[in-house]
N, CA and C atoms as an extended XYZ file, in Angstrom:
567
Properties=species:S:1:pos:R:3:atomname:S:1:resname:S:1:resid:I:1 pbc="F F F"
N         0.839       -1.175        0.000 N   MET     1
C         0.000        0.000        0.000 CA  MET     1
C         0.880        1.233        0.000 C   MET     1
N         0.528        2.190       -0.793 N   LEU     2
C         1.258        3.444       -0.832 CA  LEU     2
C         0.249        4.558       -0.736 C   LEU     2
N         0.414        5.426        0.250 N   THR     3
C        -0.514        6.519        0.454 CA  THR     3
C         0.259        7.821        0.371 C   THR     3
N        -0.194        8.733       -0.472 N   ARG     4
C         0.434       10.055       -0.561 CA  ARG     4
C        -0.427       11.030        0.233 C   ARG     4
N         0.207       11.792        1.069 N   LEU     5
C        -0.483       12.787        1.863 CA  LEU     5
C        -0.204       14.162        1.277 C   LEU     5
N        -1.238       14.877        0.863 N   LYS     6
C        -1.093       16.217        0.303 CA  LYS     6
C        -1.224       17.281        1.388 C   LYS     6
N        -1.734       16.893        2.538 N   THR     7
C        -1.968       17.853        3.604 CA  THR     7
C        -0.741       17.970        4.484 C   THR     7
N        -0.824       18.906        5.385 N   GLN     8
C         0.257       19.121        6.339 CA  GLN     8
C         0.338       17.925        7.279 C   GLN     8
N         1.502       17.347        7.412 N   VAL     9
C         1.704       16.226        8.312 CA  VAL     9
C         2.157       16.786        9.646 C   VAL     9
N         1.446       16.463       10.735 N   PRO    10
C         1.876       16.989       12.029 CA  PRO    10
C         3.257       16.457       12.392 C   PRO    10
N         4.019       17.311       13.031 N   LEU    11
C         5.357       16.909       13.450 CA  LEU    11
C         5.266       16.017       14.676 C   LEU    11
N         6.041       14.959       14.670 N   PHE    12
C         6.100       14.048       15.788 CA  PHE    12
C         7.402       14.290       16.529 C   PHE    12
N         7.341       14.090       17.801 N   SER    13
C         8.605       14.082       18.530 CA  SER    13
C         9.301       12.763       18.234 C   SER    13
N        10.572       12.685       18.453 N   MET    14
C        11.322       11.467       18.142 CA  MET    14
C        10.804       10.285       18.968 C   MET    14
N        10.406       10.522       20.219 N   ASN    15
C         9.895        9.448       21.063 CA  ASN    15
C         8.585        8.886       20.531 C   ASN    15
N         7.672        9.782       20.092 N   SER    16
C         6.390        9.273       19.593 CA  SER    16
C         6.570        8.564       18.255 C   SER    16
N         7.505        9.035       17.424 N   TYR    17
C         7.779        8.359       16.152 CA  TYR    17
C         8.343        6.966       16.395 C   TYR    17
N         9.268        6.856       17.343 N   THR    18
C         9.862        5.556       17.685 CA  THR    18
C         8.801        4.618       18.240 C   THR    18
N         7.939        5.140       19.102 N   THR    19
C         6.869        4.322       19.667 CA  THR    19
C         5.923        3.840       18.566 C   THR    19
N         5.560        4.741       17.640 N   LEU    20
C         4.685        4.371       16.533 CA  LEU    20
C         5.339        3.298       15.672 C   LEU    20
N         6.617        3.473       15.377 N   ARG    21
C         7.330        2.500       14.550 CA  ARG    21
C         7.369        1.131       15.233 C   ARG    21
N         7.615        1.098       16.551 N   GLU    22
C         7.660       -0.169       17.276 CA  GLU    22
C         6.290       -0.845       17.312 C   GLU    22
N         5.243       -0.064       17.482 N   LYS    23
C         3.892       -0.636       17.474 CA  LYS    23
C         3.551       -1.220       16.106 C   LYS    23
N         3.973       -0.531       15.041 N   LEU    24
C         3.721       -1.046       13.708 CA  LEU    24
C         4.504       -2.319       13.444 C   LEU    24
N         5.744       -2.391       13.934 N   LYS    25
C         6.544       -3.605       13.771 CA  LYS    25
C         5.882       -4.781       14.467 C   LYS    25
N         5.381       -4.556       15.677 N   LEU    26
C         4.735       -5.631       16.423 CA  LEU    26
C         3.478       -6.117       15.718 C   LEU    26
N         2.797       -5.207       15.013 N   SER    27
C         1.585       -5.620       14.310 CA  SER    27
C         1.873       -6.115       12.896 C   SER    27
N         3.153       -6.136       12.507 N   GLY    28
C         3.507       -6.675       11.202 CA  GLY    28
C         3.571       -5.634       10.093 C   GLY    28
N         3.610       -4.358       10.438 N   LEU    29
C         3.682       -3.299        9.444 CA  LEU    29
C         4.968       -2.516        9.613 C   LEU    29
N         5.355       -1.792        8.564 N   SER    30
C         6.537       -0.940        8.661 CA  SER    30
C         6.168        0.467        8.237 C   SER    30
N         6.930        1.429        8.704 N   LEU    31
C         6.664        2.823        8.408 CA  LEU    31
C         7.927        3.439        7.846 C   LEU    31
N         7.792        4.094        6.711 N   ALA    32
C         8.912        4.830        6.134 CA  ALA    32
C         8.381        6.169        5.654 C   ALA    32
N         9.057        7.244        5.976 N   SER    33
C         8.602        8.553        5.528 CA  SER    33
C         9.775        9.312        4.931 C   SER    33
N         9.456       10.198        4.025 N   THR    34
C        10.474       11.024        3.397 CA  THR    34
C        10.075       12.486        3.552 C   THR    34
N        10.914       13.369        3.074 N   ASN    35
C        10.633       14.796        3.176 CA  ASN    35
C         9.460       15.217        2.304 C   ASN    35
N         9.117       14.445        1.293 N   SER    36
C         8.004       14.788        0.417 CA  SER    36
C         6.665       14.302        0.971 C   SER    36
N         6.627       13.997        2.251 N   HIS    37
C         5.405       13.585        2.943 CA  HIS    37
C         4.797       12.317        2.361 C   HIS    37
N         5.635       11.366        1.995 N   VAL    38
C         5.160       10.081        1.526 CA  VAL    38
C         5.295        9.102        2.680 C   VAL    38
N         4.221        8.471        3.011 N   ILE    39
C         4.241        7.475        4.079 CA  ILE    39
C         3.888        6.145        3.460 C   ILE    39
N         4.717        5.173        3.689 N   ARG    40
C         4.484        3.839        3.156 CA  ARG    40
C         4.168        2.904        4.313 C   ARG    40
N         3.063        2.236        4.185 N   LEU    41
C         2.718        1.203        5.136 CA  LEU    41
C         2.667       -0.105        4.383 C   LEU    41
N         3.344       -1.083        4.876 N   GLY    42
C         3.362       -2.372        4.207 CA  GLY    42
C         3.740       -3.464        5.171 C   GLY    42
N         3.684       -4.673        4.724 N   ARG    43
C         4.053       -5.807        5.555 CA  ARG    43
C         5.512       -5.708        5.927 C   ARG    43
N         5.809       -5.913        7.184 N   TYR    44
C         7.175       -5.868        7.671 CA  TYR    44
C         7.730       -7.277        7.682 C   TYR    44
N         8.835       -7.489        6.994 N   SER    45
C         9.484       -8.789        7.074 CA  SER    45
C        10.974       -8.584        6.955 C   SER    45
N        11.705       -9.242        7.806 N   ARG    46
C        13.159       -9.133        7.747 CA  ARG    46
C        13.679       -9.748        6.464 C   ARG    46
N        13.162      -10.878        6.094 N   HIS    47
C        13.489      -11.533        4.837 CA  HIS    47
C        12.476      -12.638        4.600 C   HIS    47
N        12.347      -13.013        3.365 N   ASN    48
C        11.415      -14.072        3.022 CA  ASN    48
C        12.057      -15.404        3.385 C   ASN    48
N        11.626      -15.975        4.499 N   SER    49
C        12.277      -17.181        4.981 CA  SER    49
C        11.676      -18.451        4.373 C   SER    49
N        10.638      -18.333        3.547 N   LYS    50
C        10.012      -19.516        2.946 CA  LYS    50
C        10.571      -19.704        1.549 C   LYS    50
N        11.780      -20.289        1.483 N   MET    51
C        12.409      -20.376        0.180 CA  MET    51
C        13.081      -21.703       -0.104 C   MET    51
N        13.211      -22.579        0.837 N   ALA    52
C        13.889      -23.855        0.607 CA  ALA    52
C        12.913      -24.873        0.027 C   ALA    52
N        13.420      -25.711       -0.881 N   VAL    53
C        12.599      -26.794       -1.415 CA  VAL    53
C        12.986      -28.127       -0.781 C   VAL    53
N        14.162      -28.186       -0.156 N   CYS    54
C        14.587      -29.397        0.548 CA  CYS    54
C        15.558      -29.013        1.651 C   CYS    54
N        15.364      -29.596        2.820 N   ILE    55
C        16.265      -29.402        3.960 CA  ILE    55
C        16.614      -30.778        4.496 C   ILE    55
N        17.919      -31.013        4.680 N   ALA    56
C        18.378      -32.317        5.159 CA  ALA    56
C        19.393      -32.139        6.278 C   ALA    56
N        19.335      -33.057        7.238 N   VAL    57
C        20.328      -33.151        8.306 CA  VAL    57
C        20.979      -34.520        8.146 C   VAL    57
N        22.297      -34.519        7.976 N   ILE    58
C        23.044      -35.743        7.704 CA  ILE    58
C        23.995      -35.999        8.868 C   ILE    58
N        24.000      -37.224        9.373 N   ALA    59
C        24.850      -37.583       10.508 CA  ALA    59
C        26.320      -37.607       10.104 C   ALA    59
N        27.182      -37.694       11.099 N   LYS    60
C        28.628      -37.746       10.879 CA  LYS    60
C        29.009      -38.903        9.960 C   LYS    60
N        28.299      -40.015       10.069 N   GLU    61
C        28.580      -41.212        9.265 CA  GLU    61
C        27.862      -41.193        7.919 C   GLU    61
N        27.314      -40.048        7.526 N   ASN    62
C        26.669      -39.812        6.223 CA  ASN    62
C        25.373      -40.580        6.002 C   ASN    62
N        24.572      -40.774        7.020 N   TYR    63
C        23.213      -41.282        6.832 CA  TYR    63
C        22.242      -40.188        7.274 C   TYR    63
N        21.062      -40.123        6.648 N   PRO    64
C        20.145      -39.017        6.941 CA  PRO    64
C        19.480      -39.141        8.308 C   PRO    64
N        19.508      -38.039        9.038 N   LEU    65
C        18.763      -37.942       10.290 CA  LEU    65
C        17.392      -37.314       10.048 C   LEU    65
N        17.319      -36.474        9.025 N   PHE    66
C        16.074      -35.768        8.715 CA  PHE    66
C        16.159      -35.269        7.271 C   PHE    66
N        15.131      -35.527        6.487 N   ILE    67
C        15.018      -34.955        5.141 CA  ILE    67
C        13.568      -34.576        4.917 C   ILE    67
N        13.361      -33.333        4.497 N   ARG    68
C        12.018      -32.862        4.156 CA  ARG    68
C        12.119      -32.145        2.829 C   ARG    68
N        11.215      -32.449        1.914 N   SER    69
C        11.214      -31.790        0.614 CA  SER    69
C         9.805      -31.398        0.222 C   SER    69
N         9.715      -30.369       -0.601 N   VAL    70
C         8.451      -29.882       -1.146 CA  VAL    70
C         8.675      -29.676       -2.626 C   VAL    70
N         7.900      -30.188       -3.527 N   PRO    71
C         6.747      -31.068       -3.358 CA  PRO    71
C         7.183      -32.508       -3.078 C   PRO    71
N         6.283      -33.256       -2.530 N   VAL    72
C         6.574      -34.629       -2.122 CA  VAL    72
C         6.853      -35.530       -3.329 C   VAL    72
N         6.309      -35.172       -4.499 N   GLN    73
C         6.520      -35.985       -5.695 CA  GLN    73
C         7.998      -36.050       -6.087 C   GLN    73
N         8.777      -35.041       -5.752 N   ASN    74
C        10.198      -34.989       -6.106 CA  ASN    74
C        11.101      -35.460       -4.974 C   ASN    74
N        10.565      -36.181       -4.025 N   GLU    75
C        11.334      -36.579       -2.846 CA  GLU    75
C        12.562      -37.415       -3.214 C   GLU    75
N        12.414      -38.350       -4.116 N   LEU    76
C        13.538      -39.193       -4.521 CA  LEU    76
C        14.630      -38.372       -5.206 C   LEU    76
N        14.211      -37.414       -6.015 N   LYS    77
C        15.168      -36.531       -6.687 CA  LYS    77
C        15.978      -35.731       -5.667 C   LYS    77
N        15.317      -35.236       -4.615 N   PHE    78
C        16.018      -34.464       -3.596 CA  PHE    78
C        16.918      -35.347       -2.732 C   PHE    78
N        16.514      -36.587       -2.489 N   HIS    79
C        17.393      -37.524       -1.774 CA  HIS    79
C        18.694      -37.710       -2.561 C   HIS    79
N        18.561      -37.851       -3.866 N   TYR    80
C        19.734      -38.003       -4.724 CA  TYR    80
C        20.592      -36.734       -4.695 C   TYR    80
N        19.958      -35.567       -4.766 N   THR    81
C        20.680      -34.297       -4.740 CA  THR    81
C        21.457      -34.130       -3.437 C   THR    81
N        20.818      -34.459       -2.327 N   VAL    82
C        21.489      -34.360       -1.021 CA  VAL    82
C        22.638      -35.360       -0.944 C   VAL    82
N        22.405      -36.563       -1.418 N   HIS    83
C        23.444      -37.595       -1.376 CA  HIS    83
C        24.666      -37.191       -2.206 C   HIS    83
N        24.434      -36.632       -3.395 N   THR    84
C        25.561      -36.220       -4.232 CA  THR    84
C        26.288      -35.005       -3.666 C   THR    84
N        25.595      -34.205       -2.870 N   SER    85
C        26.247      -33.029       -2.283 CA  SER    85
C        27.231      -33.409       -1.181 C   SER    85
N        27.115      -34.615       -0.630 N   LEU    86
C        28.001      -35.020        0.465 CA  LEU    86
C        29.460      -35.105        0.024 C   LEU    86
N        29.710      -35.464       -1.239 N   ASP    87
C        31.083      -35.485       -1.742 CA  ASP    87
C        31.689      -34.083       -1.740 C   ASP    87
N        30.892      -33.108       -2.165 N   VAL    88
C        31.367      -31.721       -2.188 CA  VAL    88
C        31.597      -31.221       -0.764 C   VAL    88
N        30.705      -31.601        0.153 N   VAL    89
C        30.870      -31.215        1.562 CA  VAL    89
C        32.178      -31.769        2.105 C   VAL    89
N        32.461      -33.022        1.848 N   GLU    90
C        33.704      -33.638        2.334 CA  GLU    90
C        34.936      -32.951        1.744 C   GLU    90
N        34.879      -32.597        0.465 N   GLU    91
C        35.994      -31.876       -0.164 CA  GLU    91
C        36.217      -30.530        0.506 C   GLU    91
N        35.126      -29.795        0.743 N   LYS    92
C        35.257      -28.474        1.366 CA  LYS    92
C        35.739      -28.575        2.810 C   LYS    92
N        35.279      -29.586        3.544 N   ILE    93
C        35.732      -29.760        4.924 CA  ILE    93
C        37.227      -30.036        4.954 C   ILE    93
N        37.698      -30.910        4.075 N   SER    94
C        39.124      -31.240        4.071 CA  SER    94
C        39.962      -30.048        3.617 C   SER    94
N        39.463      -29.247        2.674 N   ALA    95
C        40.196      -28.062        2.216 CA  ALA    95
C        40.266      -26.999        3.309 C   ALA    95
N        39.164      -26.797        4.011 N   VAL    96
C        39.139      -25.815        5.094 CA  VAL    96
C        39.955      -26.319        6.279 C   VAL    96
N        39.914      -27.614        6.536 N   GLY    97
C        40.665      -28.196        7.654 CA  GLY    97
C        42.157      -28.023        7.487 C   GLY    97
N        42.650      -28.079        6.250 N   LYS    98
C        44.077      -27.880        6.004 CA  LYS    98
C        44.456      -26.418        6.160 C   LYS    98
N        43.552      -25.509        5.760 N   ALA    99
C        43.856      -24.080        5.818 CA  ALA    99
C        43.820      -23.550        7.248 C   ALA    99
N        42.783      -23.886        7.983 N   MET   100
C        42.630      -23.394        9.362 CA  MET   100
C        42.283      -24.563       10.257 C   MET   100
N        43.247      -25.055       10.964 N   ALA   101
C        43.017      -26.227       11.802 CA  ALA   101
C        42.237      -25.889       13.067 C   ALA   101
N        42.494      -24.717       13.647 N   ASP   102
C        41.867      -24.415       14.934 CA  ASP   102
C        40.564      -23.637       14.810 C   ASP   102
N        40.395      -22.809       13.778 N   GLN   103
C        39.171      -22.026       13.631 CA  GLN   103
C        38.546      -22.346       12.284 C   GLN   103
N        37.393      -22.973       12.310 N   ARG   104
C        36.756      -23.406       11.081 CA  ARG   104
C        35.451      -22.658       10.857 C   ARG   104
N        35.228      -22.259        9.634 N   GLU   105
C        33.965      -21.655        9.244 CA  GLU   105
C        32.944      -22.764        9.065 C   GLU   105
N        31.809      -22.667        9.762 N   LEU   106
C        30.796      -23.710        9.701 CA  LEU   106
C        30.001      -23.661        8.390 C   LEU   106
N        29.793      -22.456        7.870 N   TYR   107
C        29.014      -22.288        6.640 CA  TYR   107
C        29.908      -22.594        5.447 C   TYR   107
N        29.501      -23.533        4.626 N   LEU   108
C        30.300      -23.944        3.472 CA  LEU   108
C        29.945      -23.191        2.197 C   LEU   108
N        28.813      -22.523        2.200 N   GLY   109
C        28.399      -21.753        1.032 CA  GLY   109
C        27.731      -22.611       -0.026 C   GLY   109
N        27.746      -22.096       -1.247 N   LEU   110
C        27.147      -22.808       -2.370 CA  LEU   110
C        27.994      -24.027       -2.690 C   LEU   110
N        27.395      -25.211       -2.580 N   LEU   111
C        28.117      -26.442       -2.893 CA  LEU   111
C        28.176      -26.644       -4.401 C   LEU   111
N        27.027      -26.577       -5.035 N   TYR   112
C        26.988      -26.643       -6.495 CA  TYR   112
C        25.606      -26.218       -6.987 C   TYR   112
N        25.570      -25.569       -8.156 N   PRO   113
C        24.287      -25.239       -8.764 CA  PRO   113
C        23.918      -26.263       -9.830 C   PRO   113
N        22.635      -26.478      -10.017 N   THR   114
C        22.134      -27.275      -11.135 CA  THR   114
C        21.241      -26.357      -11.970 C   THR   114
N        20.616      -26.907      -12.996 N   GLU   115
C        19.715      -26.092      -13.805 CA  GLU   115
C        18.545      -25.563      -12.995 C   GLU   115
N        18.021      -26.406      -12.121 N   ASP   116
C        16.805      -26.059      -11.391 CA  ASP   116
C        17.043      -25.605       -9.961 C   ASP   116
N        18.151      -26.022       -9.350 N   TYR   117
C        18.341      -25.801       -7.923 CA  TYR   117
C        19.761      -25.347       -7.598 C   TYR   117
N        19.892      -24.737       -6.409 N   LYS   118
C        21.192      -24.411       -5.833 CA  LYS   118
C        21.289      -25.151       -4.511 C   LYS   118
N        22.422      -25.773       -4.254 N   VAL   119
C        22.612      -26.587       -3.058 CA  VAL   119
C        23.640      -25.904       -2.168 C   VAL   119
N        23.245      -25.641       -0.906 N   TYR   120
C        24.104      -24.983        0.072 CA  TYR   120
C        24.424      -25.958        1.203 C   TYR   120
N        25.581      -25.767        1.844 N   GLY   121
C        25.998      -26.675        2.894 CA  GLY   121
C        26.480      -25.974        4.146 C   GLY   121
N        26.425      -26.702        5.246 N   TYR   122
C        26.825      -26.223        6.562 CA  TYR   122
C        27.238      -27.448        7.356 C   TYR   122
N        28.283      -27.340        8.147 N   VAL   123
C        28.729      -28.469        8.947 CA  VAL   123
C        28.963      -27.995       10.379 C   VAL   123
N        28.541      -28.790       11.345 N   THR   124
C        28.725      -28.432       12.745 CA  THR   124
C        30.103      -28.896       13.212 C   THR   124
N        30.465      -28.517       14.427 N   ASN   125
C        31.742      -28.947       14.997 CA  ASN   125
C        31.782      -30.448       15.212 C   ASN   125
N        30.614      -31.065       15.373 N   SER   126
C        30.549      -32.514       15.565 CA  SER   126
C        30.369      -33.262       14.245 C   SER   126
N        30.611      -32.574       13.117 N   LYS   127
C        30.579      -33.146       11.762 CA  LYS   127
C        29.188      -33.525       11.270 C   LYS   127
N        28.144      -33.018       11.904 N   VAL   128
C        26.790      -33.190       11.390 CA  VAL   128
C        26.609      -32.163       10.277 C   VAL   128
N        26.048      -32.588        9.163 N   LYS   129
C        25.941      -31.734        7.987 CA  LYS   129
C        24.493      -31.321        7.756 C   LYS   129
N        24.322      -30.059        7.398 N   PHE   130
C        23.023      -29.538        6.994 CA  PHE   130
C        23.117      -29.179        5.523 C   PHE   130
N        22.115      -29.571        4.758 N   VAL   131
C        22.058      -29.254        3.332 CA  VAL   131
C        20.711      -28.600        3.060 C   VAL   131
N        20.761      -27.451        2.405 N   ILE   132
C        19.539      -26.757        1.994 CA  ILE   132
C        19.569      -26.612        0.487 C   ILE   132
N        18.467      -27.028       -0.153 N   VAL   133
C        18.316      -26.905       -1.596 CA  VAL   133
C        17.270      -25.830       -1.851 C   VAL   133
N        17.635      -24.836       -2.673 N   VAL   134
C        16.698      -23.763       -3.021 CA  VAL   134
C        16.498      -23.753       -4.526 C   VAL   134
N        15.411      -23.171       -4.943 N   ASP   135
C        15.080      -23.063       -6.360 CA  ASP   135
C        16.001      -22.044       -7.020 C   ASP   135
N        16.547      -22.366       -8.176 N   SER   136
C        17.460      -21.451       -8.883 CA  SER   136
C        16.768      -20.185       -9.359 C   SER   136
N        15.462      -20.242       -9.543 N   SER   137
C        14.732      -19.064      -10.016 CA  SER   137
C        14.595      -17.997       -8.929 C   SER   137
N        14.919      -18.323       -7.686 N   ASN   138
C        14.849      -17.370       -6.589 CA  ASN   138
C        16.102      -16.501       -6.609 C   ASN   138
N        16.037      -15.389       -7.340 N   THR   139
C        17.205      -14.515       -7.481 CA  THR   139
C        17.321      -13.502       -6.353 C   THR   139
N        16.274      -13.338       -5.570 N   SER   140
C        16.315      -12.374       -4.470 CA  SER   140
C        17.019      -12.928       -3.238 C   SER   140
N        17.400      -14.171       -3.287 N   LEU   141
C        18.028      -14.831       -2.147 CA  LEU   141
C        19.468      -14.360       -1.992 C   LEU   141
N        19.807      -13.926       -0.774 N   ARG   142
C        21.163      -13.455       -0.489 CA  ARG   142
C        21.886      -14.458        0.389 C   ARG   142
N        23.196      -14.355        0.365 N   ASP   143
C        24.040      -15.263        1.126 CA  ASP   143
C        23.777      -15.147        2.629 C   ASP   143
N        23.558      -13.924        3.117 N   ASN   144
C        23.309      -13.761        4.554 CA  ASN   144
C        21.969      -14.359        4.969 C   ASN   144
N        21.000      -14.440        4.060 N   GLU   145
C        19.726      -15.089        4.385 CA  GLU   145
C        19.904      -16.597        4.501 C   GLU   145
N        20.746      -17.168        3.630 N   ILE   146
C        21.039      -18.600        3.731 CA  ILE   146
C        21.769      -18.875        5.038 C   ILE   146
N        22.720      -18.022        5.397 N   ARG   147
C        23.451      -18.180        6.663 CA  ARG   147
C        22.496      -18.151        7.856 C   ARG   147
N        21.545      -17.225        7.824 N   SER   148
C        20.605      -17.142        8.951 CA  SER   148
C        19.688      -18.366        9.000 C   SER   148
N        19.353      -18.923        7.834 N   MET   149
C        18.566      -20.164        7.823 CA  MET   149
C        19.361      -21.299        8.473 C   MET   149
N        20.644      -21.394        8.139 N   PHE   150
C        21.486      -22.433        8.740 CA  PHE   150
C        21.660      -22.216       10.244 C   PHE   150
N        21.811      -20.972       10.675 N   ARG   151
C        21.928      -20.704       12.119 CA  ARG   151
C        20.663      -21.116       12.851 C   ARG   151
N        19.517      -20.781       12.254 N   LYS   152
C        18.232      -21.161       12.850 CA  LYS   152
C        18.097      -22.681       12.920 C   LYS   152
N        18.497      -23.347       11.841 N   LEU   153
C        18.446      -24.808       11.787 CA  LEU   153
C        19.401      -25.424       12.810 C   LEU   153
N        20.596      -24.857       12.928 N   HIS   154
C        21.574      -25.367       13.887 CA  HIS   154
C        21.093      -25.182       15.321 C   HIS   154
N        20.499      -24.035       15.628 N   ASN   155
C        19.959      -23.803       16.978 CA  ASN   155
C        18.842      -24.789       17.294 C   ASN   155
N        17.986      -25.040       16.335 N   SER   156
C        16.905      -25.995       16.547 CA  SER   156
C        17.447      -27.414       16.702 C   SER   156
N        18.476      -27.755       15.924 N   PHE   157
C        19.111      -29.070       16.049 CA  PHE   157
C        19.770      -29.218       17.425 C   PHE   157
N        20.363      -28.145       17.916 N   THR   158
C        20.965      -28.172       19.256 CA  THR   158
C        19.898      -28.430       20.317 C   THR   158
N        18.728      -27.824       20.147 N   ASP   159
C        17.628      -28.077       21.081 CA  ASP   159
C        17.207      -29.548       21.047 C   ASP   159
N        17.196      -30.147       19.856 N   VAL   160
C        16.857      -31.575       19.731 CA  VAL   160
C        17.892      -32.417       20.473 C   VAL   160
N        19.168      -32.088       20.283 N   MET   161
C        20.242      -32.857       20.924 CA  MET   161
C        20.222      -32.727       22.445 C   MET   161
N        19.729      -31.595       22.948 N   CYS   162
C        19.660      -31.384       24.395 CA  CYS   162
C        18.474      -32.099       25.039 C   CYS   162
N        17.577      -32.616       24.233 N   ASN   163
C        16.427      -33.347       24.753 CA  ASN   163
C        16.916      -34.664       25.361 C   ASN   163
N        16.635      -34.910       26.635 N   PRO   164
C        17.126      -36.143       27.253 CA  PRO   164
C        16.476      -37.414       26.699 C   PRO   164
N        15.358      -37.276       25.981 N   PHE   165
C        14.683      -38.443       25.430 CA  PHE   165
C        15.116      -38.750       23.994 C   PHE   165
N        16.007      -37.932       23.437 N   TYR   166
C        16.501      -38.169       22.083 CA  TYR   166
C        17.784      -38.984       22.158 C   TYR   166
N        17.841      -40.070       21.391 N   ASN   167
C        19.055      -40.874       21.299 CA  ASN   167
C        19.871      -40.389       20.116 C   ASN   167
N        21.083      -39.893       20.334 N   PRO   168
C        21.893      -39.412       19.211 CA  PRO   168
C        22.084      -40.512       18.165 C   PRO   168
N        21.873      -40.127       16.921 N   GLY   169
C        21.972      -41.072       15.817 CA  GLY   169
C        20.625      -41.530       15.305 C   GLY   169
N        19.553      -41.340       16.090 N   ASP   170
C        18.204      -41.689       15.634 CA  ASP   170
C        17.677      -40.594       14.710 C   ASP   170
N        16.673      -40.945       13.905 N   THR   171
C        16.059      -39.930       13.069 CA  THR   171
C        15.369      -38.888       13.948 C   THR   171
N        15.335      -37.668       13.471 N   ILE   172
C        14.748      -36.567       14.242 CA  ILE   172
C        13.243      -36.570       14.042 C   ILE   172
N        12.509      -36.655       15.153 N   GLN   173
C        11.051      -36.679       15.103 CA  GLN   173
C        10.450      -35.621       16.015 C   GLN   173
N        11.170      -34.538       16.226 N   SER   174
C        10.726      -33.463       17.099 CA  SER   174
C         9.726      -32.564       16.376 C   SER   174
N         8.619      -32.255       17.044 N   LYS   175
C         7.617      -31.364       16.454 CA  LYS   175
C         8.152      -29.939       16.361 C   LYS   175
N         8.937      -29.521       17.341 N   ALA   176
C         9.510      -28.169       17.314 CA  ALA   176
C        10.492      -28.025       16.155 C   ALA   176
N        11.340      -29.026       15.951 N   PHE   177
C        12.286      -29.004       14.838 CA  PHE   177
C        11.534      -29.012       13.510 C   PHE   177
N        10.493      -29.826       13.437 N   ASP   178
C         9.685      -29.921       12.229 CA  ASP   178
C         9.020      -28.585       11.902 C   ASP   178
N         8.566      -27.873       12.923 N   SER   179
C         7.918      -26.585       12.671 CA  SER   179
C         8.930      -25.533       12.212 C   SER   179
N        10.151      -25.581       12.732 N   ILE   180
C        11.199      -24.658       12.269 CA  ILE   180
C        11.510      -24.934       10.806 C   ILE   180
N        11.646      -26.201       10.452 N   VAL   181
C        11.925      -26.560        9.054 CA  VAL   181
C        10.762      -26.167        8.166 C   VAL   181
N         9.548      -26.385        8.611 N   SER   182
C         8.371      -26.010        7.816 CA  SER   182
C         8.310      -24.516        7.577 C   SER   182
N         8.765      -23.720        8.531 N   SER   183
C         8.754      -22.264        8.365 CA  SER   183
C         9.776      -21.821        7.311 C   SER   183
N        10.783      -22.631        7.030 N   MET   184
C        11.790      -22.280        6.030 CA  MET   184
C        11.475      -22.850        4.651 C   MET   184
N        10.470      -23.705        4.551 N   MET   185
C        10.173      -24.370        3.282 CA  MET   185
C         9.232      -23.511        2.430 C   MET   185
N         9.343      -23.684        1.108 N   VAL   186
C         8.428      -23.071        0.170 CA  VAL   186
C         7.074      -23.716        0.363 C   VAL   186
N         6.027      -22.918        0.346 N   GLN   187
C         4.686      -23.460        0.518 CA  GLN   187
C         4.265      -24.162       -0.771 C   GLN   187
N         3.809      -25.393       -0.648 N   ALA   188
C         3.359      -26.171       -1.818 CA  ALA   188
C         2.088      -25.537       -2.358 C   ALA   188
N         2.052      -25.353       -3.672 N   SER   189
C         0.860      -24.733       -4.268 CA  SER   189
C         0.071      -25.720       -5.079 C   SER   189
């Protein structure tokens, strides 16, 4: 929504403007104004987090702990994509391990692109691997958004591991973890 105001806009004190902006953020709206008295109200979102078509968690021994893909019809294709990405992950881990033995970057970046998808990787200190597959047509996707998705996924995985009823090495069946992954997935249409 874009609204142009032709009338005199009352001056706000900085405190009331900040309060108004915070109230709008809490309600899901954002406020931007310029000197030409243009006020924009629109949906507030830090970034579009619904962009992954497949998210996988792979154990240290390279077997899947969790794989979710959208649409379900392409599930086998995504299993293959995740499986083939493990070779690239191992190459990047060994290359980074030789360069920096004591301080390792967890985010591996773009593992490889295909015609339809881009495959990104992340590895934890305990060698658990996260793989996110996104649609190649999503050009608005930035590297820092992928990093934040991996951080969110890693934090949720840490919560699963801290559960005293979870046996390490078993498939992940946590509803909280599932809801975090669902929030990052593209909505099936």
